[in-house]
Coordinates of C-alpha atoms in Angstrom, one line a residue:
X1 CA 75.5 55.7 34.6
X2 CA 76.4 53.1 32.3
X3 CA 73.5 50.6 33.4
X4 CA 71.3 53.7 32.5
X5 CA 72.6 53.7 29.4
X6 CA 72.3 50.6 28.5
X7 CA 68.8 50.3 29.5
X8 CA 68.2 53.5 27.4
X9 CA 69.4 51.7 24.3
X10 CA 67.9 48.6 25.1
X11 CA 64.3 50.9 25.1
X12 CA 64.5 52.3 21.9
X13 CA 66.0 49.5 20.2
X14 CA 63.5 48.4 17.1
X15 CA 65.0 44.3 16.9
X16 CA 62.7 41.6 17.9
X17 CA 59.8 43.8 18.1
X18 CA 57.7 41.2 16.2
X19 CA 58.3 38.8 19.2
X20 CA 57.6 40.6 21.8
X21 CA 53.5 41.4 20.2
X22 CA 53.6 37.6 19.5
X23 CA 54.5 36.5 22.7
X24 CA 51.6 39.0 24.3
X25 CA 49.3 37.9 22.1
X26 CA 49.6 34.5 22.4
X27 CA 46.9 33.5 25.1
X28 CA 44.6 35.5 22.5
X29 CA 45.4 33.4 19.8
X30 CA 44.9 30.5 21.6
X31 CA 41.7 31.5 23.0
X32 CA 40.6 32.1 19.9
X33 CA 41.4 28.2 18.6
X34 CA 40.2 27.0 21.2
X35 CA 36.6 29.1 20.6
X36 CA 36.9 27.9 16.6
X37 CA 37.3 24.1 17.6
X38 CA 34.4 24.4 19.5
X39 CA 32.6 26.1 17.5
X40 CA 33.6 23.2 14.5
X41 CA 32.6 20.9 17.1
X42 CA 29.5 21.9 18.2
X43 CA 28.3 22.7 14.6
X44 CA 29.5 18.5 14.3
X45 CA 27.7 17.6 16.9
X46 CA 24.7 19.7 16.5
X47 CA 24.5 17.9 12.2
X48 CA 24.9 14.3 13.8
X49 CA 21.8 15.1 16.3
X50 CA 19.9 16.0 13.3
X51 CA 20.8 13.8 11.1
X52 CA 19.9 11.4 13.8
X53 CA 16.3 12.7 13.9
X54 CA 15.7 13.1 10.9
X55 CA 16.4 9.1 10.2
X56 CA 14.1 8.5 13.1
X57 CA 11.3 10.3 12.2
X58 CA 11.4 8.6 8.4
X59 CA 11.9 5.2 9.2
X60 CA 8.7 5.4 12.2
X61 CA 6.6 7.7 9.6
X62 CA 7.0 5.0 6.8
X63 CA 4.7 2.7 8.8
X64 CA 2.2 5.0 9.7
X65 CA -0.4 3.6 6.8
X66 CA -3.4 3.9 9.1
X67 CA -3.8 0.2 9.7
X68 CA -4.0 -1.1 13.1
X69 CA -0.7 -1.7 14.1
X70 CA 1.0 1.1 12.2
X71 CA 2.5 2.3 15.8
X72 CA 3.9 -0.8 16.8
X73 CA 5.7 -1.0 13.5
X74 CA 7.2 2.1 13.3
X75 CA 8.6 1.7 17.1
X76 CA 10.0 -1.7 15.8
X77 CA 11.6 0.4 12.6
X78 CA 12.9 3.0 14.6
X79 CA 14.3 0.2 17.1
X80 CA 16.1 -1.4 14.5
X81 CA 18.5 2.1 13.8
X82 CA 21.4 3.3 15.6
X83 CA 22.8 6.6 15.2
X84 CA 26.1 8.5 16.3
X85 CA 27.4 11.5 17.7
X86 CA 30.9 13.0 17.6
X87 CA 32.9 15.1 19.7
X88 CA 30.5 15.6 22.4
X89 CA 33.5 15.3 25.3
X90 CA 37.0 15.7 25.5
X91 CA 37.8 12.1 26.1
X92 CA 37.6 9.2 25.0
X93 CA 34.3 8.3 26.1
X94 CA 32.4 11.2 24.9
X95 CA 34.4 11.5 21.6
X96 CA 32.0 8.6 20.1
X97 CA 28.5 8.0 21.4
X98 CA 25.6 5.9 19.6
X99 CA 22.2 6.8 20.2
X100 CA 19.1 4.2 20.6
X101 CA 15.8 4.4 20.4
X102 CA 13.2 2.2 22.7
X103 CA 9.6 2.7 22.8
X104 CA 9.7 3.0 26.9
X105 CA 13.3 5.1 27.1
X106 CA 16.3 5.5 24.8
X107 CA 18.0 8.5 23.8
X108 CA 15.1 10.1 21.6
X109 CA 11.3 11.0 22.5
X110 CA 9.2 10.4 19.8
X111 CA 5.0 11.5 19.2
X112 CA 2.6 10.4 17.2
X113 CA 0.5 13.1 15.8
X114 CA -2.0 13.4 14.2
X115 CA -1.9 16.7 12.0
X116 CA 0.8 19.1 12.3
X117 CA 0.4 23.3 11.7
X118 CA -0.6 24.5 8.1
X119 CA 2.4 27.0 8.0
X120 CA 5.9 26.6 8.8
X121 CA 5.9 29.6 10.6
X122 CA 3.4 28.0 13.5
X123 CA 5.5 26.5 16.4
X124 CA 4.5 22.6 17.5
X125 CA 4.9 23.6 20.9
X126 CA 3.2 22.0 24.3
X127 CA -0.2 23.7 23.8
X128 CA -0.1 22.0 20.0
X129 CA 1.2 19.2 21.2
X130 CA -1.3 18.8 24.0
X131 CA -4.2 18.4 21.1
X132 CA -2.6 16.4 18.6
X133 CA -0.6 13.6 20.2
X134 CA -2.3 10.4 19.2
X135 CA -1.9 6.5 20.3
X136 CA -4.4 5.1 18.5
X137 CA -2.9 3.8 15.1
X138 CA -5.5 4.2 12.9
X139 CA -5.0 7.9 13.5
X140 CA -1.0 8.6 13.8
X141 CA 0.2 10.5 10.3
X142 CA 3.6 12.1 11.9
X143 CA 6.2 11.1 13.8
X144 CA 7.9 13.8 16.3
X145 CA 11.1 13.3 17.3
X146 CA 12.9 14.8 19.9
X147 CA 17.0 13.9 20.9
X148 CA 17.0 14.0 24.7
X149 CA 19.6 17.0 25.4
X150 CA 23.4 15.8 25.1
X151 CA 26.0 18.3 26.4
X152 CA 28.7 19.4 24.7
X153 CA 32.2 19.8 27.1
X154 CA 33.9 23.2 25.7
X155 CA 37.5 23.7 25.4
X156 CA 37.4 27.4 25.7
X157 CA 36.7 27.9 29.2
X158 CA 34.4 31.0 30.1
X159 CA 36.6 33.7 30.8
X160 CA 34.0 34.6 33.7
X161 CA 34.3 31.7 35.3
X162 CA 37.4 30.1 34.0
X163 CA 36.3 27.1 33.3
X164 CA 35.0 24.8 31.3
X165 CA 31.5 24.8 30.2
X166 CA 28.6 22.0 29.2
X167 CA 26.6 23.5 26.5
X168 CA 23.5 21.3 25.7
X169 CA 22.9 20.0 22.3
X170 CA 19.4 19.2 20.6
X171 CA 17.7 18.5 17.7
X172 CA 13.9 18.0 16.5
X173 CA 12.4 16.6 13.5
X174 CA 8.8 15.7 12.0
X175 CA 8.0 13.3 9.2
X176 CA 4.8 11.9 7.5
X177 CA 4.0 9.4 5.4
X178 CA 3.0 9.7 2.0
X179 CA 1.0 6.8 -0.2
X180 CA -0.9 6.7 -2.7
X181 CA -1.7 4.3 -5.7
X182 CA -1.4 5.1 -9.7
X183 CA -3.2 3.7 -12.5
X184 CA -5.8 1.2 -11.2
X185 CA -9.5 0.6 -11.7
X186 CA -11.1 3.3 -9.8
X187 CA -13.1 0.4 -7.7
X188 CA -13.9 1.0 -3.8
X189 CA -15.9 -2.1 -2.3
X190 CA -17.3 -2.4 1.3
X191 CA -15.4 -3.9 4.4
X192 CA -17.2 -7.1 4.6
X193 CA -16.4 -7.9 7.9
X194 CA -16.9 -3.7 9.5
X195 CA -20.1 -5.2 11.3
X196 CA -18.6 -7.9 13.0
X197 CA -15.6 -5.7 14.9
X198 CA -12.9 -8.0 12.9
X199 CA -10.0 -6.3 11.5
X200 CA -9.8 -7.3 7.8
X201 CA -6.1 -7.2 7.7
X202 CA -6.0 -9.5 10.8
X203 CA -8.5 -11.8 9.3
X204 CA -6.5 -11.5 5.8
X205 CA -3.0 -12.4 7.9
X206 CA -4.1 -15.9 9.4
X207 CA -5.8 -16.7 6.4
X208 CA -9.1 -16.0 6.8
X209 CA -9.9 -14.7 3.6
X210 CA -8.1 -17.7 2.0
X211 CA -10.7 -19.3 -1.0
X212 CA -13.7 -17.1 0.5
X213 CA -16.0 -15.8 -2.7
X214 CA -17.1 -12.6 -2.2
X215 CA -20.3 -11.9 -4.0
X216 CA -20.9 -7.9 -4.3
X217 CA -23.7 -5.5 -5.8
X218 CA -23.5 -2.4 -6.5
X219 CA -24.0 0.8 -4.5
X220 CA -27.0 2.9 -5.1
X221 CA -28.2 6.1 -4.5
X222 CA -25.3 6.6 -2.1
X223 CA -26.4 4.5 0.2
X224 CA -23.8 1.7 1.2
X225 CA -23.3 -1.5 3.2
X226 CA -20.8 -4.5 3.6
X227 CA -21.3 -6.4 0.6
X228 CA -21.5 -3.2 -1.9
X229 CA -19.2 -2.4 -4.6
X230 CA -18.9 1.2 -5.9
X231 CA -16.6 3.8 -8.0
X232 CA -14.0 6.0 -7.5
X233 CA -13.4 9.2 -8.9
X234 CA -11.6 10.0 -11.5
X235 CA -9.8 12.6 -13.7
X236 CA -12.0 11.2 -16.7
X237 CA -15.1 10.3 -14.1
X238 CA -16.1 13.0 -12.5
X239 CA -19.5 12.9 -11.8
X240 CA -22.7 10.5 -12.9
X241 CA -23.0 11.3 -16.3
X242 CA -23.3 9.7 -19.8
X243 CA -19.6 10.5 -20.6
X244 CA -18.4 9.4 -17.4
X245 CA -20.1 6.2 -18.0
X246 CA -18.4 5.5 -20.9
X247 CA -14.8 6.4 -19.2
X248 CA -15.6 4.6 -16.5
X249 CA -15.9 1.4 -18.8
X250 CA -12.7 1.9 -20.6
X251 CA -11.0 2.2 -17.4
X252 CA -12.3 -0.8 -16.1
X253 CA -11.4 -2.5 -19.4
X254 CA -7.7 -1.8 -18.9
X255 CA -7.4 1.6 -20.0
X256 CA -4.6 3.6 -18.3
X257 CA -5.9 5.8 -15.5
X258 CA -4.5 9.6 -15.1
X259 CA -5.8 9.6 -11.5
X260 CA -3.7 8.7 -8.8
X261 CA -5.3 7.9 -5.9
X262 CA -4.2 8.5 -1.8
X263 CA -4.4 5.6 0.5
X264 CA -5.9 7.0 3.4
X265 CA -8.7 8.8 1.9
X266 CA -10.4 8.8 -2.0
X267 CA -13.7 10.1 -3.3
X268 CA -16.7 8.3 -3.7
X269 CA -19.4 8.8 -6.5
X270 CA -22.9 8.1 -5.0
X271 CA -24.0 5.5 -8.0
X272 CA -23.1 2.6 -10.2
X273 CA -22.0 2.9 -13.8
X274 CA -22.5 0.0 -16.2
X275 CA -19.0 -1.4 -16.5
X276 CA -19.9 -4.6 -17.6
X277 CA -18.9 -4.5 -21.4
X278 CA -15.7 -2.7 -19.8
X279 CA -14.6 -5.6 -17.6
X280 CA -15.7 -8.5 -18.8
X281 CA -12.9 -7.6 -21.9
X282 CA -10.5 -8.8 -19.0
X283 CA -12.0 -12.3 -19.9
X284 CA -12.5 -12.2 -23.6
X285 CA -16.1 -11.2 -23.4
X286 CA -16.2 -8.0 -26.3
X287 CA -19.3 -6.6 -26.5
X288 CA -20.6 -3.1 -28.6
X289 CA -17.7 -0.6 -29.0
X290 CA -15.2 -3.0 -27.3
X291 CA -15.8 -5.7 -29.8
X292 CA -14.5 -2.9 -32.8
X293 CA -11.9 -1.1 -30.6
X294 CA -10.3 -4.7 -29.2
X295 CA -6.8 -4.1 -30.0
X296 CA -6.9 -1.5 -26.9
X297 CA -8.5 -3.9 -24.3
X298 CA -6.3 -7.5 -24.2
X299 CA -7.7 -9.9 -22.3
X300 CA -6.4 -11.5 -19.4
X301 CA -3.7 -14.5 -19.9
X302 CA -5.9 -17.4 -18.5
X303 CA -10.1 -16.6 -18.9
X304 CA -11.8 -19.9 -18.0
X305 CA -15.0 -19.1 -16.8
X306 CA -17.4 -21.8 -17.7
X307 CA -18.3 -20.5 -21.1
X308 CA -19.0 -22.4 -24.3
X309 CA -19.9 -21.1 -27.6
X310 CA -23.6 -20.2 -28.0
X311 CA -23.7 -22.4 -31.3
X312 CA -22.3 -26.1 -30.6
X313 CA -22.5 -26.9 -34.5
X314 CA -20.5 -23.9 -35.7
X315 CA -18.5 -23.0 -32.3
X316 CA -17.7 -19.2 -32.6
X317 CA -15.6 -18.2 -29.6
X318 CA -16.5 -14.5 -29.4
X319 CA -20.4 -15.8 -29.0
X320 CA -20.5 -17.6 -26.0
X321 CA -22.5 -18.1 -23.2
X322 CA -22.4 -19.5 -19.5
X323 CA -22.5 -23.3 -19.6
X324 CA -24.9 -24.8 -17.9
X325 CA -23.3 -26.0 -14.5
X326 CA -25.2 -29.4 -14.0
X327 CA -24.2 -30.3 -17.7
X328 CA -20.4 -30.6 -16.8
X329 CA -19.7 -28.7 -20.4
X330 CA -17.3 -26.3 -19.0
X331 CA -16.9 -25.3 -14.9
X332 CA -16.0 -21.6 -13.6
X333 CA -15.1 -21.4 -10.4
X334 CA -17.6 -22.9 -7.6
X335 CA -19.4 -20.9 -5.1
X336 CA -18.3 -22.0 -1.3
X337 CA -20.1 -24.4 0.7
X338 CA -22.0 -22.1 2.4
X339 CA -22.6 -18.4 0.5
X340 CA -24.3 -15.9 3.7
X341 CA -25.0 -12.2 3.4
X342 CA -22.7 -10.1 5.6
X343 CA -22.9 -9.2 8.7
X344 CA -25.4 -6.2 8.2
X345 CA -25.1 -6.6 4.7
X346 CA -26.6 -5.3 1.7
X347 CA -29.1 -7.2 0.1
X348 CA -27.9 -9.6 -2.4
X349 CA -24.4 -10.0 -1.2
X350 CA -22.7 -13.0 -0.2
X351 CA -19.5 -14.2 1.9
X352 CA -18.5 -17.4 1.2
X353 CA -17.2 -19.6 4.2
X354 CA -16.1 -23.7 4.0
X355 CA -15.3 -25.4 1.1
X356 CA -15.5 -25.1 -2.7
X357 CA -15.8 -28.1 -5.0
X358 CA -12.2 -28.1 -6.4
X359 CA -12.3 -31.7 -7.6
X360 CA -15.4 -31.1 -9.8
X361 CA -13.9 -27.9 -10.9
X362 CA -10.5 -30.1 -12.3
X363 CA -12.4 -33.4 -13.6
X364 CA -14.5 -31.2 -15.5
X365 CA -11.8 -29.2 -16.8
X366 CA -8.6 -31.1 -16.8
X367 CA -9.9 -34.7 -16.2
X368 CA -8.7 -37.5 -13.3
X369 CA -7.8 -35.7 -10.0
X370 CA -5.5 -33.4 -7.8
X371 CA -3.6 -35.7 -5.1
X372 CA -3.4 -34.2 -1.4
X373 CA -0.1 -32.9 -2.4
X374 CA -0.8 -30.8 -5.3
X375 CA -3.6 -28.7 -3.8
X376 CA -0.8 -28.4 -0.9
X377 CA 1.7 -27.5 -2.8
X378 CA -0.5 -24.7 -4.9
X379 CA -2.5 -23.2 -2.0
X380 CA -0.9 -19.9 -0.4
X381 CA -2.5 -20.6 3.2
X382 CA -2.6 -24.0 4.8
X383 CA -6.0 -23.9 5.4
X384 CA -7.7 -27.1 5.8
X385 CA -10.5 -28.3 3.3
X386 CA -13.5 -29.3 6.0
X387 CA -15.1 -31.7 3.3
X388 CA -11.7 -33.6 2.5
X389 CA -8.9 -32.7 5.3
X390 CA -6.8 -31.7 2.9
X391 CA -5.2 -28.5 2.3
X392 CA -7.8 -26.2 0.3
X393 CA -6.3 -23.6 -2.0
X394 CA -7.6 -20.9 -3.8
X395 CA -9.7 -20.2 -6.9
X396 CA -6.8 -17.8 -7.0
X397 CA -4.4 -20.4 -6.7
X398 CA -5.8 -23.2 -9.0
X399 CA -5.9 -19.9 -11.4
X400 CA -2.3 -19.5 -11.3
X401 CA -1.5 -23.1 -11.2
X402 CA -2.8 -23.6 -14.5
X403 CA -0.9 -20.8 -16.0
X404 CA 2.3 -21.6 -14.8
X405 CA 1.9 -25.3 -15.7
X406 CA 1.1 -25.0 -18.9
X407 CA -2.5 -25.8 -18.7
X408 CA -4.6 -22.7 -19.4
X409 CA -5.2 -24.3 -23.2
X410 CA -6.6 -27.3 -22.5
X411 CA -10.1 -28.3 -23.3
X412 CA -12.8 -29.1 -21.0
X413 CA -14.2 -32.2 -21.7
X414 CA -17.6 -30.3 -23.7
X415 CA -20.3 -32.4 -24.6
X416 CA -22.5 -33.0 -27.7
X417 CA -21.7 -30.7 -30.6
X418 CA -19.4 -31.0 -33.9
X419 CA -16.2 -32.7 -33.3
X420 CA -16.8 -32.3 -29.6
X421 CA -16.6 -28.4 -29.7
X422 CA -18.9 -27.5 -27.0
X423 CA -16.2 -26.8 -24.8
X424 CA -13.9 -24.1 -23.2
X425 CA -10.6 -23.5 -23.1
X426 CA -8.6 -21.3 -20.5
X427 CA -7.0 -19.4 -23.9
X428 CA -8.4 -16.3 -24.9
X429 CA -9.8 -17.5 -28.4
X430 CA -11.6 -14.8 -29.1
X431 CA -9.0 -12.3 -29.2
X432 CA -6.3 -14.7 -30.5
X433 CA -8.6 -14.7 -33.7
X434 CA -8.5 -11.1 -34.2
X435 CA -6.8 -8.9 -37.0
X436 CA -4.7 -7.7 -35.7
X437 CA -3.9 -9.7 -32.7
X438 CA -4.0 -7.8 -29.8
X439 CA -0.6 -8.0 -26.9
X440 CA -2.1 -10.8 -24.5
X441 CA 0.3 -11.6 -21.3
X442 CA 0.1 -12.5 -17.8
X443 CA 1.9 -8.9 -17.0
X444 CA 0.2 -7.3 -15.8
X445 CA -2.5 -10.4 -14.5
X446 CA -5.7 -8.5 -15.9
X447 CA -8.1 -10.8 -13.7
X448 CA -6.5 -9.1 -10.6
X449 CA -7.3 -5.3 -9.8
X450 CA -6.4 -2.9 -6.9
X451 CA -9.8 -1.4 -4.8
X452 CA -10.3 0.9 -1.5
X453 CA -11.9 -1.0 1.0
X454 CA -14.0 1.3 2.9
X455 CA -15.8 1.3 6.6
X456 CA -18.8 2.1 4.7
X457 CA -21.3 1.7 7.8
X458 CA -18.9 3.9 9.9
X459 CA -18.2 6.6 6.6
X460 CA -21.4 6.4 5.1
X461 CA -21.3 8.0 1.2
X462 CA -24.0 10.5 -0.1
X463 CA -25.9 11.7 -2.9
X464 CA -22.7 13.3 -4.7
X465 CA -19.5 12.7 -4.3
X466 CA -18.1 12.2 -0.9
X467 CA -14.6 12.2 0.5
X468 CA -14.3 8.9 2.6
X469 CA -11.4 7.5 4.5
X470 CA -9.5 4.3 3.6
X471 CA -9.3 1.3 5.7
X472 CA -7.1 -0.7 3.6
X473 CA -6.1 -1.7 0.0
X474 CA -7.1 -4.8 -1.8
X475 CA -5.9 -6.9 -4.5
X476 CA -8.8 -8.8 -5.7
X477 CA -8.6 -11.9 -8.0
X478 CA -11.6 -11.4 -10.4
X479 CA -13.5 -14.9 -10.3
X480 CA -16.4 -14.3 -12.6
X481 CA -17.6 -11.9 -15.0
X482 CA -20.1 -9.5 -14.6
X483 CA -22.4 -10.4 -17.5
X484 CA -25.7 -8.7 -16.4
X485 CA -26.0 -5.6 -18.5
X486 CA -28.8 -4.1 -15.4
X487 CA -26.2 -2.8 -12.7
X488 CA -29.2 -2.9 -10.1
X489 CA -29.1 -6.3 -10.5
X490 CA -25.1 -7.3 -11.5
X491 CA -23.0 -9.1 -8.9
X492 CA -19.4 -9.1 -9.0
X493 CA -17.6 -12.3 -7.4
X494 CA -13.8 -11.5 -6.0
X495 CA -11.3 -13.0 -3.6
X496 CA -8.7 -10.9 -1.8
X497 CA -5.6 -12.2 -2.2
X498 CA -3.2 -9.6 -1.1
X499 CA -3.8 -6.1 1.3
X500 CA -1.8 -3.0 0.8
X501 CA 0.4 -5.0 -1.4
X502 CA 0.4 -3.5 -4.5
X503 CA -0.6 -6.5 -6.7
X504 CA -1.9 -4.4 -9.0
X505 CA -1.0 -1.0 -9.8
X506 CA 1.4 1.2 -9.5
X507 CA 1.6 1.7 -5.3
X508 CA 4.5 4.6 -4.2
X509 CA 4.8 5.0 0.0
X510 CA 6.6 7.8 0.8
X511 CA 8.0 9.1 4.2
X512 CA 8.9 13.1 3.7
X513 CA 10.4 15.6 6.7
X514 CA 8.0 18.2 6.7
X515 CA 9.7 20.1 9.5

């Protein structure tokens, strides 16, 4: 009787209650941590896969430029990363694991592709994927990474099973690259070497290019070859009119371009503009409305051409006139040995291969001679000069030689005329004696200019303007000017001296996540 009462009292007692709940709902509450840390975890894990992707994809889509080995670099830039994911197991060994990537395994599966779906909303699934996967490099504009499933170990087991579960992990992410190139001379010119199967940027890298004159004519009624020089469009040239004409001159004079200018594909116009008053500012040559507005156009730092004034008696350096080359007055730059038209080229045209006569080009100029060692020591390439076996450099590189040794102001060494004045001086003299004097420096170099260089054979233009894909970028080193007012008949001498660089310019390359 008394147990029963005891165990009466002990039933309706009210202490400890609190306990009692707590203590039955304890596997609940741990449950439920253990389901929160996962869920922490997995969300941790998940963000490190991600971010792992995302890296991926930018650092392989910043090399996708369209040039020939655009692949091969962005394999060797997404190589070069490492990545990390945390809390994948629930030891040591899965707490902390680094991801690689390797073009023939790794922890990641990446695609090339060449477009990707115009709206977010469209899946890149196989059956995209199946039409879009690229391996030619030319062609690549995205990089599609995948990270190769990880699982995550689970603390909270499955009450179904009781145990412990792997739950996989995986992320995705697409990038593209994005260049394009701001306030430049809207100037396209013609793959000189398209017909021969070279790569230009091959040729360019071994220093094939290296002191090679190119001699170019102008593109006309649409119709283009290796060895033609043409025009962008622009926000101020349009189209083939009068007014465009005249923008195109200012732009080509220095003039700041609004257009900017994407460097895998830009718009052709079908003719040729006379640009001549326009450039040849760049080397103190003002002509018509340039001569009156020459404050806005500065010349470039260093403008030897092989000019002298027209009158010997009363020298006037804003008249001058080519100097006769036999005369040894004044010396531009030499043509090459050996001046061919290109391989299928227009007519008119000319690539320069072998030497050029540097040591004329300084005795007449400088006086005495350049030792073995300083055309080494100027020239950007090693290439070998066939005439002398010394090194060769550059027209580009005897250019800058002379500004940064101090030599752009002296005298050739002229001939008959008052007090010896029938000569030329690197010094822009004509602008220096203007009122008021207009901002002359060597930033930017106004005798070097940014251009598309097009496949023209391969993307032929038409008779209005035409959207035409970009092989590479050049910066080319203006030799001469282009004094023939007759743009049927006007050749413009270059040498490219950097591709894709940016010399000139304003050049912004992008890689963006666009998925």
């Amino acid at each position: 009787m008394q147990r029963c009462r005891q165990l009466l009292r002990f039933l309706r007692a009210e202490h400890g209650y609190a306990m009692v709940i707590i203590l039955m709902l304890m596997p609940v509450f741990i449950w439920v941590c253990l389901l929160v840390i996962d869920i922490a975890r997995g969300n941790s894990a998940q963000s490190d896969m991600a971010a792992a992707a995302d890296a991926l994809a930018l650092a392989g889509a910043r090399e996708l430029d369209g040039q020939t080995d655009a692949i091969a670099r962005a394999q060797a830039a997404m190589a070069s990363l490492s990545n990390t994911v945390n809390f994948l197991g629930l030891d040591a060994s899965g707490a902390h694991v680094t991801l690689h990537y390797a073009s023939d395994g790794g922890d990641f599966l990446v695609r090339f592709l060449t477009d990707i779906p115009t709206s977010d909303d469209l899946p890149i699934n196989d059956a995209y994927l199946a039409g879009h996967v690229t391996a030619v490099p030319q062609l690549a504009r995205y990089a599609y990474v995948t990270v190769l499933p990880r699982s995550l170990r689970t603390f909270f087991p499955n009450p179904a099973q009781d145990a412990r579960q792997d739950i996989p992990v995986i992320a995705r992410a697409v990038a593209g690259s994005s260049a394009e190139t701001c306030d430049i001379a809207p100037l396209f010119i013609c793959n000189p070497l398209e017909a021969t199967g070279q790569d230009l940027a091959a040729v360019y890298g071994v220093g094939g290019l290296h002191g090679r004159i190119l001699r170019m004519v102008p593109v006309t009624n649409g119709n283009s070859r290796p060895g033609n020089f043409g025009f962008m469009t622009s926000l101020t040239t349009p189209d083939m009119s009068n007014q465009s004409t005249k923008a195109m001159a200012e732009l080509f004079a220095g003039k700041e371009n609004p257009t900017c200018y994407d460097m895998r594909s830009v718009t052709t116009l079908s003719g040729g503009h006379d640009i001549s008053d326009g450039l040849n500012t760049r080397f103190d040559l003002y002509a018509n409305r340039f001569n009156i507005d020459f404050q806005l156009y500065p010349p470039a730092f260093n403008v030897r051409k092989g000019y002298i004034p027209k009158d010997a008696n009363n020298p006037n350096y804003c008249i001058m006139v080519a100097a006769n080359p036999v005369n040894g007055y004044a010396l531009g730059f030499p043509d090459n040995a050996s001046m061919t038209r290109p391989t299928s080229g227009a007519t008119g045209s000319r690539l320069g291969s072998g030497s050029w006569d540097i040591t004329r080009y300084w005795l007449v100029n400088f006086g005495g001679a350049l030792t073995a060692a300083q055309k080494a020591g100027m020239s950007s390439f090693p290439v070998v000069d066939p005439v002398t076996g010394h090194i060769l450099p550059s027209r580009y590189d005897v250019y800058r030689y002379e500004i940064e040794n101090g030599l752009v102001s002296t005298w050739s060494r002229g001939g008959p005329g008052s007090s010896g004045r029938n000569r030329e001086s690197g010094a822009p003299l004509c602008a220096m004696s203007k009122n008021p004097l207009p901002q002359i420096s060597d930033t930017p170099d106004k005798r070097v200019i940014l251009a598309a260089v097009i496949d023209c054979l391969a993307n032929p233009g038409g008779t209005g303007n035409t959207a035409r894909p970009v092989r590479n970028f050049a910066s080319v080193f203006l030799v001469n000017p282009l004094d023939i007012k007759d743009m049927g008949a006007a050749k413009l001498d270059i040498e490219i001296i950097d591709l894709n660089g940016g010399t000139s310019g304003t050049l912004r390359r992008e890689a963006v996540l666009v998925r």
